[in-house]
Short mmCIF file of C-alpha atoms in Angstrom, two decimals:
data_model
loop_
_atom_site.label_atom_id
_atom_site.label_comp_id
_atom_site.label_asym_id
_atom_site.label_seq_id
_atom_site.Cartn_x
_atom_site.Cartn_y
_atom_site.Cartn_z
CA LEU A 1 0.00 0.00 0.00
CA ASN A 2 3.00 2.25 -0.09
CA THR A 3 2.52 2.96 -3.81
CA VAL A 4 0.08 5.24 -5.59
CA ARG A 5 -1.70 2.24 -7.15
CA GLY A 6 -1.81 0.46 -3.80
CA GLN A 7 -3.38 3.49 -2.14
CA GLN A 8 -5.90 3.80 -4.99
CA ALA A 9 -6.89 0.15 -4.52
CA LYS A 10 -7.22 0.61 -0.75
CA ASN A 11 -9.40 3.69 -1.20
CA PHE A 12 -11.56 1.90 -3.77
CA VAL A 13 -12.13 -1.08 -1.46
CA GLU A 14 -12.98 1.17 1.47
CA GLU A 15 -15.50 3.10 -0.63
CA GLU A 16 -17.07 -0.05 -2.12
CA LEU A 17 -17.51 -1.76 1.24
CA GLU A 18 -18.44 1.32 3.26
CA GLY A 19 -21.72 0.93 5.09
CA LEU A 20 -22.18 -2.74 4.24
CA LYS A 21 -23.39 -4.84 7.12
CA HIS A 22 -22.57 -8.19 5.50
CA ILE A 23 -19.92 -9.54 3.14
CA VAL A 24 -19.01 -13.11 2.26
CA ILE A 25 -15.38 -14.15 2.50
CA ARG A 26 -14.33 -17.51 1.08
CA THR A 27 -10.91 -18.77 2.00
CA VAL A 28 -9.02 -21.99 2.46
CA LYS A 29 -8.33 -23.56 5.83
CA ASP A 30 -4.57 -23.09 5.79
CA PRO A 31 -2.44 -20.11 4.80
CA GLU A 32 -0.24 -20.25 1.72
CA LYS A 33 3.52 -20.74 2.00
CA TYR A 34 4.19 -17.15 3.13
CA GLY A 35 1.60 -17.35 5.92
CA ARG A 36 -1.08 -15.33 4.12
CA TYR A 37 -4.70 -16.31 3.82
CA LEU A 38 -6.00 -15.78 0.32
CA ALA A 39 -9.68 -14.95 0.05
CA ASP A 40 -12.51 -14.32 -2.38
CA ILE A 41 -14.74 -11.44 -1.28
CA PHE A 42 -18.38 -11.02 -2.34
CA TYR A 43 -20.78 -8.23 -1.41
CA LEU A 44 -24.28 -7.10 -2.26
CA LYS A 45 -25.73 -3.84 -1.03
CA ASN A 46 -28.91 -4.18 1.03
CA SER A 47 -28.61 -7.93 1.56
CA ALA A 48 -27.94 -9.90 4.72
CA ASP A 49 -28.41 -13.32 3.10
CA PRO A 50 -24.99 -14.99 2.72
CA ASP A 51 -26.25 -17.43 0.08
CA LEU A 52 -27.65 -14.60 -2.03
CA ILE A 53 -24.49 -12.52 -1.58
CA ALA A 54 -22.31 -15.45 -2.68
CA ALA A 55 -24.56 -16.28 -5.66
CA GLU A 56 -25.49 -12.82 -6.95
CA GLY A 57 -23.16 -10.38 -5.23
CA LYS A 58 -20.27 -8.44 -6.71
CA TYR A 59 -16.93 -10.27 -6.74
CA LEU A 60 -14.46 -7.74 -5.36
CA ASN A 61 -11.40 -9.65 -6.54
CA GLN A 62 -12.55 -9.56 -10.17
CA ILE A 63 -13.45 -5.88 -9.98
CA LEU A 64 -9.94 -5.07 -8.73
CA LEU A 65 -8.44 -7.11 -11.59
CA ASP A 66 -10.70 -5.47 -14.19
CA ARG A 67 -9.73 -1.99 -12.98
CA GLY A 68 -6.02 -2.79 -12.99
CA MET A 69 -5.75 -2.50 -9.22
CA ALA A 70 -4.69 -6.12 -8.75
CA LYS A 71 -2.71 -8.71 -10.67
CA ILE A 72 -3.00 -12.46 -10.91
CA TYR A 73 -0.05 -14.25 -9.40
CA CYS A 74 0.56 -17.75 -10.65
CA GLN A 75 3.33 -19.94 -9.40
CA LYS A 76 4.14 -23.03 -11.34
CA LEU A 77 4.28 -25.95 -8.98
CA ILE A 78 7.20 -28.26 -9.63
CA PRO A 79 7.08 -31.62 -7.86
CA GLU A 80 9.96 -32.35 -5.53
CA LYS A 81 12.43 -34.94 -6.73
CA LYS A 82 13.00 -37.82 -4.37
#
């Protein structure tokens, strides 16, 4: 967040989620190799129903990608040799 783009993304997320009473966060049980939990975030204004939010809500991750505020990180997994 110490870059202009990072600050823009932070401000956008704060504005998008401001005033929402409910969001849906999907994540995996364990953190990735650097100890971070990766999550998918869904929201829908004026809804408290988690099933409806997950099914019909906005997908924050995709919005950030579409606006150039996030990038997809792919790491090719190479099996360990024994």
